[in-house]
XYZ file of C-alpha atoms in Angstrom:
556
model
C 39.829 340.686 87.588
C 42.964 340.644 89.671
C 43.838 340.550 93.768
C 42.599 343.419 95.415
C 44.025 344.883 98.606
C 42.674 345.101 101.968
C 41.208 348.329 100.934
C 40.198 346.843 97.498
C 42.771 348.014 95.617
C 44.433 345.872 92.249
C 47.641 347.289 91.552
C 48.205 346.364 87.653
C 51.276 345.827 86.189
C 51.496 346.482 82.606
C 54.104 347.320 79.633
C 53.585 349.669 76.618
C 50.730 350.117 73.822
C 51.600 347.019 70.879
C 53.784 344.982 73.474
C 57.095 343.449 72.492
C 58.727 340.220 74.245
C 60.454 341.970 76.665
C 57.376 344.670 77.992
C 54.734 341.330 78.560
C 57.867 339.416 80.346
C 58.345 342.234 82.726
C 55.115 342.630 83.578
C 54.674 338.770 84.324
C 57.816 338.394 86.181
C 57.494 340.753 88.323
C 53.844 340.207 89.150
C 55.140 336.973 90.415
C 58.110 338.573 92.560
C 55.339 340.774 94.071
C 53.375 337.637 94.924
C 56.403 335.804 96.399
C 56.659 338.545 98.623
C 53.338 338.320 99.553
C 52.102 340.936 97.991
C 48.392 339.308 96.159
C 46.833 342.168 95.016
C 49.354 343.008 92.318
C 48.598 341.121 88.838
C 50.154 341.635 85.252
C 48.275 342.483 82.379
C 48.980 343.980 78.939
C 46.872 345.947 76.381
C 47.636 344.956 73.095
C 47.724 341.927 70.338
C 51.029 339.651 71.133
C 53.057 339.045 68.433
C 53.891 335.367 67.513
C 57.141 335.383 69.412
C 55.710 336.355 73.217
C 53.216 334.007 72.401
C 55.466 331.117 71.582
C 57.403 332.019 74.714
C 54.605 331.703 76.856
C 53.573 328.649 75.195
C 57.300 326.950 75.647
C 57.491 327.398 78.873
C 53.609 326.811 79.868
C 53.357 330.691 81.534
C 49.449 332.095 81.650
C 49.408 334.852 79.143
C 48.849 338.620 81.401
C 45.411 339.855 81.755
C 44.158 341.478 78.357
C 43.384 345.092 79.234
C 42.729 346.896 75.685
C 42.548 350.191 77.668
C 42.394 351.672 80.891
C 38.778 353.467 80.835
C 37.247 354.461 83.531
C 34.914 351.052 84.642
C 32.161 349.981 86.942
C 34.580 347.566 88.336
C 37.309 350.203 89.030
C 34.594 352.657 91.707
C 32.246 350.294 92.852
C 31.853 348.575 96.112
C 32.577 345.088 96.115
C 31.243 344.304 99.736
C 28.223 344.413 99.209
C 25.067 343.355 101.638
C 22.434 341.107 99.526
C 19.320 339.070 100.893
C 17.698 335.919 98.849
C 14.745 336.550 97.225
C 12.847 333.860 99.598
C 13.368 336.386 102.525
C 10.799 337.960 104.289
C 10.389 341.726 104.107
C 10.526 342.168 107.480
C 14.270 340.516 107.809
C 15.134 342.349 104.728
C 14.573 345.541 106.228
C 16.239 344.152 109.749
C 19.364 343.630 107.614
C 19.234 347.033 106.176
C 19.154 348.816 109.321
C 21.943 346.507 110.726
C 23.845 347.478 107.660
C 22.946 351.228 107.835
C 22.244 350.976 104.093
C 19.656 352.308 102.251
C 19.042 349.560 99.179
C 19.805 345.916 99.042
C 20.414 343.303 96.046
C 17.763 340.553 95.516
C 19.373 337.513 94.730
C 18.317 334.485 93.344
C 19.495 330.770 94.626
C 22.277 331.003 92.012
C 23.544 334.350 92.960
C 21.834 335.970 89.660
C 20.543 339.514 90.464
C 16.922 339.400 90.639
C 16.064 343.047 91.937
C 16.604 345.703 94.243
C 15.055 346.501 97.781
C 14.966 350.341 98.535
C 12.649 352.391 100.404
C 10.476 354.357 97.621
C 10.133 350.397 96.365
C 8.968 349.582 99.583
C 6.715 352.490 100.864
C 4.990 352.019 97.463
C 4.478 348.291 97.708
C 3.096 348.107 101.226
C 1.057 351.175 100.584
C -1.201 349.357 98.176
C -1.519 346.280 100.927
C -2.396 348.531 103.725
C -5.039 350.413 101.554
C -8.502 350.267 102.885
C -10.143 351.271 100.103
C -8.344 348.709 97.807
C -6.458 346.005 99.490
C -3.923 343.982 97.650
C -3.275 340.540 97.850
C 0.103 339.588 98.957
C 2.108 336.566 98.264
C 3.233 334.631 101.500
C 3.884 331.599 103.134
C 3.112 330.142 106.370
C 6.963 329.660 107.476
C 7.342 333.270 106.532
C 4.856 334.784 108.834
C 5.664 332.433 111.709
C 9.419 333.720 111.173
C 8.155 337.271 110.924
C 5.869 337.134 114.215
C 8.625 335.058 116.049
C 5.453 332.788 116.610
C 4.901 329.708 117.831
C 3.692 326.770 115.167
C 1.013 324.669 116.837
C 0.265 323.214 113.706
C 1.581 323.968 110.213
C 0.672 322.512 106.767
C 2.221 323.656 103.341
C 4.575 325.960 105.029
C 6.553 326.720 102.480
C 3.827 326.738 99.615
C 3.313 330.873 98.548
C -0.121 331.738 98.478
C -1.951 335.007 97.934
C -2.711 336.765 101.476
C -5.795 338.731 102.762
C -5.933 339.532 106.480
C -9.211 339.491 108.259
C -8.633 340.132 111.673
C -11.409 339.380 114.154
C -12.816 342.650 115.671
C -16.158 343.063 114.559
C -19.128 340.325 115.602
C -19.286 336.962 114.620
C -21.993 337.783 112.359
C -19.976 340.800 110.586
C -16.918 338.670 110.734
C -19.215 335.649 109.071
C -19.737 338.072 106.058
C -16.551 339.037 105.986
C -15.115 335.875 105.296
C -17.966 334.989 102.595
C -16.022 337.765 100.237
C -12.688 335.996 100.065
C -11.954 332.727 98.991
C -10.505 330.533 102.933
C -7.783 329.199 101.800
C -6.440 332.314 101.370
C -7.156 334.173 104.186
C -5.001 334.269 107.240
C -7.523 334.932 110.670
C -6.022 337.051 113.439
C -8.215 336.041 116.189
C -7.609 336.332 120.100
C -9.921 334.392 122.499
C -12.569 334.616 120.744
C -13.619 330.839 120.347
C -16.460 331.395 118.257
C -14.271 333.221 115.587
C -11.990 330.317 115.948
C -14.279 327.326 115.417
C -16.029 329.278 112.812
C -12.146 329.707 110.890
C -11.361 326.277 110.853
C -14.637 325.263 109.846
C -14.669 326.902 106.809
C -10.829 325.613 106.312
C -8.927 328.837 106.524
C -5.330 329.050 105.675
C -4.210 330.085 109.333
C -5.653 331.156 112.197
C -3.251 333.515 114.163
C -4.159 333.582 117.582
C -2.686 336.988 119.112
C -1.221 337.724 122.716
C -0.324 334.359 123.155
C -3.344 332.886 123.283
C -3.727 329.187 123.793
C -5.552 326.898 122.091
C -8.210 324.069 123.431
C -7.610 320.786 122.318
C -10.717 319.940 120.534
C -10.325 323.195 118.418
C -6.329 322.132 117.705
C -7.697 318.575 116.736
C -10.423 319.850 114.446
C -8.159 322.624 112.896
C -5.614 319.363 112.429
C -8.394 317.818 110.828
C -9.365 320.259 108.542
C -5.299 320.879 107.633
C -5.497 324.239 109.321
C -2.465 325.928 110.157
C -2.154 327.936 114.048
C -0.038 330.082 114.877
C 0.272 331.823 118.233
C 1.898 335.293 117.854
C 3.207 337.546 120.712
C 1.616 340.814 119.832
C -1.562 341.930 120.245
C -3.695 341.843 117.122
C -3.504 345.271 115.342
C 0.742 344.807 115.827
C 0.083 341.122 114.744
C -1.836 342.011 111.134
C 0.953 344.702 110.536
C 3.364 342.236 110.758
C 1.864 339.478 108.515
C 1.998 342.043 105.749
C 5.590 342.093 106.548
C 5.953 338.458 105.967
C 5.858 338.755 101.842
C 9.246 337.602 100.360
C 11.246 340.777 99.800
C 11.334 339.453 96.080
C 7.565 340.442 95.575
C 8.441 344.048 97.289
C 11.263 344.993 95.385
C 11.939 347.018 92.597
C 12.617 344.542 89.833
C 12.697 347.657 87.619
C 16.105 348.377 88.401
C 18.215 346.758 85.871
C 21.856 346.109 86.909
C 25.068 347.282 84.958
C 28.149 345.189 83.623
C 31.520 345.495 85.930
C 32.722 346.518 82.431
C 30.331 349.396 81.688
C 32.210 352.117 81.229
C 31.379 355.068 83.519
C 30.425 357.669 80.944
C 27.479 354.838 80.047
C 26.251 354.631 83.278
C 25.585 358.147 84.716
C 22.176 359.081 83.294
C 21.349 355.509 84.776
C 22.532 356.590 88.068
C 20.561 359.618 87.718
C 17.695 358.039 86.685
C 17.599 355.342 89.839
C 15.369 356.253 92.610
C 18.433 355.219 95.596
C 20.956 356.919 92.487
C 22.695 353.490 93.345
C 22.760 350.533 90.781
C 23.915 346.817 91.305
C 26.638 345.206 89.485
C 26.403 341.882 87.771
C 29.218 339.866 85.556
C 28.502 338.712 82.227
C 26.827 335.839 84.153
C 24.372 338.008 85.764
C 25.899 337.205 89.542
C 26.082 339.836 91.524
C 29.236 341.484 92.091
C 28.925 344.993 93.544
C 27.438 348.210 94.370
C 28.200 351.660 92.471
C 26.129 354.935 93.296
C 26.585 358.109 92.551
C 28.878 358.873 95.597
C 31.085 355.964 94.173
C 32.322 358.031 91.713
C 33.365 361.003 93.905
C 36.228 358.517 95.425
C 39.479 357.199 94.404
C 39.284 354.538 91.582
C 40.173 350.897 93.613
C 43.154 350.514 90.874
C 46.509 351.054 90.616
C 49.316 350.614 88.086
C 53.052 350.027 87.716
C 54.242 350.663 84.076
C 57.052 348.366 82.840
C 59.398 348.791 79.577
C 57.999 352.390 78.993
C 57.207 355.707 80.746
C 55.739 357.981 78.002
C 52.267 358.804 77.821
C 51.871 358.269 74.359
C 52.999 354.758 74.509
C 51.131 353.869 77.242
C 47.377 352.000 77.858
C 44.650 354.615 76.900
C 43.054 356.183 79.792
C 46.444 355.760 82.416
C 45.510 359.844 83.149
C 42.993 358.762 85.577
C 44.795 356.334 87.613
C 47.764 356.804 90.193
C 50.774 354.722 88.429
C 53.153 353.775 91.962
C 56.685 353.033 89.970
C 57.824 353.005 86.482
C 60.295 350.281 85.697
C 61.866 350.842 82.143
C 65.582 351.119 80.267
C 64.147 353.547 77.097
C 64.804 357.760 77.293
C 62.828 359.393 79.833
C 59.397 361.100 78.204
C 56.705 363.347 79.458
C 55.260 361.058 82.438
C 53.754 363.529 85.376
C 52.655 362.159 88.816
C 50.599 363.925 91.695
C 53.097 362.066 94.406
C 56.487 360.801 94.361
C 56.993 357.861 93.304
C 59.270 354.334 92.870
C 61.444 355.166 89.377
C 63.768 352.855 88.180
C 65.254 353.682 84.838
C 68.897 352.370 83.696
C 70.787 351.995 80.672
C 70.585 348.242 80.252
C 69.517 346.487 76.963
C 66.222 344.893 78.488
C 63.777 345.706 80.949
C 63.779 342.047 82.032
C 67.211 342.178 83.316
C 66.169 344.633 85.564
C 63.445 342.686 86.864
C 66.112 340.192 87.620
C 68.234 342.694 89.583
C 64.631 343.221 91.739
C 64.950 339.513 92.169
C 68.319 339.363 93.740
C 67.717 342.502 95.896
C 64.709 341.263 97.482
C 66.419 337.801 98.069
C 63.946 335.735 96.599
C 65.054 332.784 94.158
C 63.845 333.296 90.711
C 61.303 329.998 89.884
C 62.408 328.234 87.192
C 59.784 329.008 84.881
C 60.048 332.440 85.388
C 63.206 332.671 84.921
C 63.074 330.920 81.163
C 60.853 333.832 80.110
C 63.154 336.640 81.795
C 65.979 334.779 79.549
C 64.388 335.051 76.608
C 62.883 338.628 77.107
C 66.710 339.786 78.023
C 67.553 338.089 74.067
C 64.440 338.807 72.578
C 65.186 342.401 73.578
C 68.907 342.680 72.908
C 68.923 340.414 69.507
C 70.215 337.173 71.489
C 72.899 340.138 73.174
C 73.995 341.150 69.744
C 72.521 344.548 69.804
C 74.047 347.818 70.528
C 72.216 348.603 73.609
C 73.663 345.090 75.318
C 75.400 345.458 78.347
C 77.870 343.744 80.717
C 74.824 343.615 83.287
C 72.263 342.059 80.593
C 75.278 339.286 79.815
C 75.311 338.103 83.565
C 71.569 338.411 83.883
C 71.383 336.072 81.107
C 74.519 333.377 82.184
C 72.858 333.470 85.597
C 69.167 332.504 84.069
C 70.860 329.912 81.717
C 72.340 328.399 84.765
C 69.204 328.352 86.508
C 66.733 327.045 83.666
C 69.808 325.142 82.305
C 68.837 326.648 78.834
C 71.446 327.591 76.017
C 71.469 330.873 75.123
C 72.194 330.558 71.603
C 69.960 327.929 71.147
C 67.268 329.572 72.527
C 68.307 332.687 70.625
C 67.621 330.733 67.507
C 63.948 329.833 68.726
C 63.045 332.917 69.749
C 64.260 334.731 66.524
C 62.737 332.267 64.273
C 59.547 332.826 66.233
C 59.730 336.405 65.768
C 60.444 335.995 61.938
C 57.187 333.865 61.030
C 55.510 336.513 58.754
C 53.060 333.936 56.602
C 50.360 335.192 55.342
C 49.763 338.069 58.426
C 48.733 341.787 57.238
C 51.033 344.321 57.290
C 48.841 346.079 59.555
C 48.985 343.840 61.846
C 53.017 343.704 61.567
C 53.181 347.515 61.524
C 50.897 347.800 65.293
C 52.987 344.534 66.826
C 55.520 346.855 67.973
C 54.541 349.992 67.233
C 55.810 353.275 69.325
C 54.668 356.769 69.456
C 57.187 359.819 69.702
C 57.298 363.335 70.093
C 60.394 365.901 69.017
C 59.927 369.309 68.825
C 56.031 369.119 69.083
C 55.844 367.013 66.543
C 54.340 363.683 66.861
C 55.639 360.400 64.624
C 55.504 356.594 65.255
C 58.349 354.196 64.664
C 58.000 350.113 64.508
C 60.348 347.292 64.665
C 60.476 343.717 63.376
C 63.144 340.906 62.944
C 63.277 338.546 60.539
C 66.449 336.190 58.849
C 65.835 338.137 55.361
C 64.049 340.977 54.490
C 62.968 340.058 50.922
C 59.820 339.134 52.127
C 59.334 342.839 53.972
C 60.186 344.134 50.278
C 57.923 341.764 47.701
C 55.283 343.274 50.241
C 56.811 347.232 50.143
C 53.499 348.575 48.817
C 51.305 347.044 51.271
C 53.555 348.083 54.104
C 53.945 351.817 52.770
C 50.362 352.250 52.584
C 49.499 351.315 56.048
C 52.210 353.170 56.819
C 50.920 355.997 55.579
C 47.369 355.156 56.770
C 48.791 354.889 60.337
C 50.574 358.423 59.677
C 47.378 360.286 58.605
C 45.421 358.833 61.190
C 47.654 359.847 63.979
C 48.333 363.478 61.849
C 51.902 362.448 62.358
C 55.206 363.918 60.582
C 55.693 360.162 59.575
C 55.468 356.556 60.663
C 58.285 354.076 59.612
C 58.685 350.191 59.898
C 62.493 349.371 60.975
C 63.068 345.615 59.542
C 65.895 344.119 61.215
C 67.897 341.719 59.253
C 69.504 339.059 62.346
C 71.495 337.493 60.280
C 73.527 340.849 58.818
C 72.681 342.732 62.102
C 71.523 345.501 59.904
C 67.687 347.005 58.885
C 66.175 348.664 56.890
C 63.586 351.685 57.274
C 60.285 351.587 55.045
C 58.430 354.926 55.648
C 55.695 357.176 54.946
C 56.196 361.220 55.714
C 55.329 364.576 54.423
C 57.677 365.854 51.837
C 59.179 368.568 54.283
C 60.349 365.346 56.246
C 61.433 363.368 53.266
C 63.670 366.528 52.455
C 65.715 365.792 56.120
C 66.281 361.986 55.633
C 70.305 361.342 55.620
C 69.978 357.665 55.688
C 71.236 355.539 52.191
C 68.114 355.874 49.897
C 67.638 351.978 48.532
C 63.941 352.612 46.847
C 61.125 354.522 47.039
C 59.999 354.571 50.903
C 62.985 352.535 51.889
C 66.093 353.573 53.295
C 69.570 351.313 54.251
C 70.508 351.256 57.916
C 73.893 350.284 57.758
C 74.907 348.339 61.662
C 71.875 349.612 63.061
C 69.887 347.474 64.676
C 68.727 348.783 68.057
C 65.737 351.386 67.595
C 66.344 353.533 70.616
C 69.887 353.320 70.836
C 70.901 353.874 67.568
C 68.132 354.866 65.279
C 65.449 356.922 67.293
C 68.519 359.848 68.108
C 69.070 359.948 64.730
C 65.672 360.561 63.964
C 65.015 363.220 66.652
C 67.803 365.424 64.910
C 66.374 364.978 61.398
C 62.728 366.095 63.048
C 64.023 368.919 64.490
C 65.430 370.236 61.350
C 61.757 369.035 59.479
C 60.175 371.355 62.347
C 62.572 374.676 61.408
């Protein structure tokens, strides 16, 4: 998970669905402007596969790789409460329920010594639990310890032996006559009964004799010292509690670890449950209120019903697009604060204005640079390597028709900086980018994959470079059928592939379409499913207008 704000808010910032070079870059680089400022609770992520160039990028210049998000679902993590109260599972009731009225809450975590969640105090639990030890009819044995209910009565240890040994609990406390009291005793086994006596020193003689666990002596009643020297003797613990003797035997039942008195029941849910899982659980808890573990089982968090009824504790800033249907699934339930991008503006609506920076430069990255330089803050050397090779990645090593004046200084001032050469990185980062082997051409096809819309109707359009594109075409069947696979499955007009020769700075476009669009298509026909793009080589810039005016004619 990333920073959170004082408020416990983690402002992602992320590029588009199948992200290129440039969209991951962006997102890291200015995560780490953010930070410089001081700014912790921003962190980058991205929600797709890499392709084999970002990732040798990354590698090169030994940058952590974003945070994976593959979508933006509504989570556990993103509504519940992360400061959360918890007690150990060693704690006595009675401080467990001290905590929770300090707290004002109305459940609390059971931990283990590890942190693992172990169950849940809440007040049907409890009412239920001490119900069956305060039942006259039926008493229950309850576990205990001697340094619990000396804590518990605030008492004073005269003498205390296995104090931290648990033992089963009955109270007997000494109201009745020594003879009633002798009977008593006879039906439970001493050592584990727990004698609430006051002054009475027949009652306490007779305890120790018959080697009781404790004898509690109430209203702060002392203790002889031949009695204190037998009861030492025998290994007798005595206690000498403050309260009279009914308040006194309350209290002792109070002194059970709040692990025996919780609901261990109450499972917990994973911070990446998504919320749609967890209601009927919610609804189905007796405090509607569940604790969250990690994958570890340590607890992390609270979430309840009311949770859900508040603002989700994340944020985003979308980099390198600003259409819907290229962004992370599930972005509709999140407030996005700016959109940084250089593509066409799409069908993005906010509830609140918002930071928007969109400009006709061949990379996102070289904006990210410009932030750099307004905010006064020297780029790092590592970071700016990747901006440098997200500006060439992004404009074909500043070859491509979208490249501008302000992308060329962006990248002379990073080569200066990182004391890199363009063209030589060029070369690196093209080569990486052309490493097909033996990868599907699914996989190829959903690297870089965007999703359009002219005219109402919806159609996807992909991009890869390579140094030839024979390879592309020994493969054209394979990559025609997926592309038509991806088209049906989207119920698109069509989805097209556009291979980008970077050594001829030209492409070609292999695509699958209903006839009606097939009709439209003005571009060079070089085989079946393949069409010549003379000096194209940009994909918004150049091709993607083209496009829009053959789809509106398709949608006539």
């Amino acid at each position: 998970m990333g920073q959170t704000t004082r408020d416990g808010k983690t402002i992602y910032i992320i590029g588009h669905r199948n992200p290129d070079t440039d969209s991951v870059v962006a997102a890291a680089a200015y995560a780490r402007l953010k930070h410089l400022l001081r700014q912790k609770e921003y962190t980058a992520a991205r929600c797709g596969k890499i392709s084999p160039q970002t990732e040798y990028i990354f590698e090169r210049f030994n940058i952590p790789l974003p945070q994976y998000l593959p979508d933006m679902i509504p989570k556990v993590s993103y509504y519940m409460d992360r400061h959360v109260e918890a007690v150990a599972g060693g704690t006595s009731l009675w401080k467990a329920i001290e905590q929770m009225e300090a707290a004002g809450i109305k459940e609390l975590p059971v931990v283990n010594e590890d942190g693992s969640y172990s169950s849940l105090l809440h007040y049907n639990a409890f009412a239920q639990n001490i119900l069956k030890v305060m039942n006259p009819e039926t008493p229950t044995l309850f576990s205990t310890n001697i340094r619990l209910i000396g804590e518990t009565l605030s008492a004073q240890q005269v003498l205390s032996f296995k104090s931290e040994e648990l033992f089963k609990c009955i109270i007997i406390a000494a109201a009745d006559s020594f003879e009633t009291f002798k009977k008593t005793l006879a039906l439970h086994t001493p050592e584990n009964a727990v004698v609430i006596a006051a002054d009475r020193q027949d009652i306490q003689e007779y305890s120790i004799e018959s080697s009781v666990r404790a004898l509690v002596l109430s209203s702060n009643t002392p203790m002889g010292r031949e009695l204190r020297e037998k009861a030492e003797r025998k290994k007798v613990s005595v206690l000498i509690s403050p309260y009279r003797s009914a308040e006194t035997a309350m209290l002792v039942m109070y002194s059970a670890p709040v692990s025996t008195m919780a609901d261990g029941g109450i499972k917990p849910v994973n911070v990446l449950d998504t919320i749609g899982k967890i209601r009927s659980l919610l609804q189905g808890s007796a405090s509607r209120s569940l604790p969250v573990t990690d994958d570890h089982n340590k607890l992390t968090g609270m979430i309840s019903e009311n949770s859900l009824l508040h603002e989700p504790n994340v944020e985003l800033i979308l980099v390198d697009h600003n259409e819907i249907t290229q962004a992370v699934e599930g972005i509709e339930n999140y407030t996005v604060r700016e959109v940084i991008d250089h593509h066409r503006l799409g069908n993005l609506n906010t509830r609140e204005p918002i930071t928007f920076i969109n400009r006709p430069v061949g990379a996102t990255s070289t904006i990210i640079v410009s932030l750099y330089r307004q905010s006064r803050v020297p780029v790092p050397k590592e970071i700016a390597s990747i901006l440098l090779a997200g500006i060439l990645a992004d404009t074909l090593v500043l070859q491509s028709a979208t490249t501008t004046a302000e992308d060329r200084d962006a990248a002379e001032h990073l080569s200066n900086i990182t004391n890199l050469e363009i063209q030589d990185l060029g070369r690196d980062i093209l080569a990486a980018a052309n490493r097909l082997g033996d990868r599907a051409a699914g996989e190829v096809i959903r690297q870089d994959m965007k999703e359009y819309s002219e005219s109402g109707l919806a159609f996807t359009v992909s991009q890869i470079e390579v140094d030839s594109t024979a390879e592309i075409l020994s493969r054209k069947k394979e990559f025609l059928d997926e592309l038509e696979i991806e088209r049906r499955t989207r119920k698109a007009l069509f989805s097209a592939i556009m291979v980008t020769d970077v050594t001829k700075l030209t492409s070609i476009l292999l695509i699958a379409a209903e006839h009606r669009f097939l009709q439209t298509i003005e571009f060079p026909r070089q085989d079946e499913g393949v069409y010549l793009l003379a000096d194209i080589v940009s994909r918004k810039k150049q091709l993607l207008p083209l496009l829009a005016e053959q789809v509106e004619r398709a949608a006539v």
